[in-house]
Amino acid sequence: MRIFARTHQLPPRLAAAAIMLHSGADMVGADEERASGLHGMAAGAYPFLGAMEPVQFTRLLSRAELALGAALALPFVPSLVAGAALTGFAGGLVGLYLLTPGMRREGSLRPTQQGLGVAKDVWLLGIGLGLVLEELAKRGCRHPGTKADIHG
């Protein structure tokens, strides 16, 4: 088995994985009331989700979180792949925070008490972006005509 994650990437990957696995496992047996609440919040921010049934949405969300948590926890999943998936998922959470009324104080990015739990997910976005940017920098994104391109 080839390890793609570097040692210093493991702590943030495992921290994010623990949260994702916990959240995904917690939703596996969500009842109709919880599913409706999760679905309603998501559909309020992202109207295209309104067409889904609440239980189906929650089941899909649970599976996505479990898969993402596993990808982050397994060091043979490349950090670029795990980081890109985490960035996309966390970007959706940050969007949910920004688009849902009552999550932020009026005229501010500061969260209300109701928005604090979602606002804290910005750290997942930071971890995902950090993994992606490090991997892209490591690969040496070169531009034609630069010294790196000539001597790379």
Steps between C-alpha positions, in 0.01 A plus 500: 500500500640837396449788742401826330444716808809654651545464875424865577171472307368219717392703807268737308377215279421284802333787688273572204443126446386454860240775464378375163477137614317597819254723317437244226451214746271716713268552202479136390185431698350849487126499558251685279501809723877538498517427126237766434690755706833432326337496159304818567812693601696374199215566255457850642858581405515285187150488342588225251512260798131563565401237244662223708313309766633589849592142594671444164694827541611409852603150393706646214654764727589233756670284237689798360630594844604141574679469164675834547600407855645171377690673218654743747590226750663266248854622424511328161231737370700785343482825696402690186195276454401498870564875528298583189206291625519663844523846345188439293302360791612771742432767238141376497484529879639853495247585228225358720620728780507805275165431329285393795313782676567520872846346486682834494457825686336761280754676278784281626681173439498434875274208591191506713467230764305291245773543238800423720500126428505551124736800510760285672510277191720763337795310648410205276525736203841615624628144531372407155649808336828447684529145367412604146735800491789303644457223246476744210811686622686170540419409142655830396226670304726651239424771252657499151804722476580505872830393642334197657368397159840532334699322770226281656 
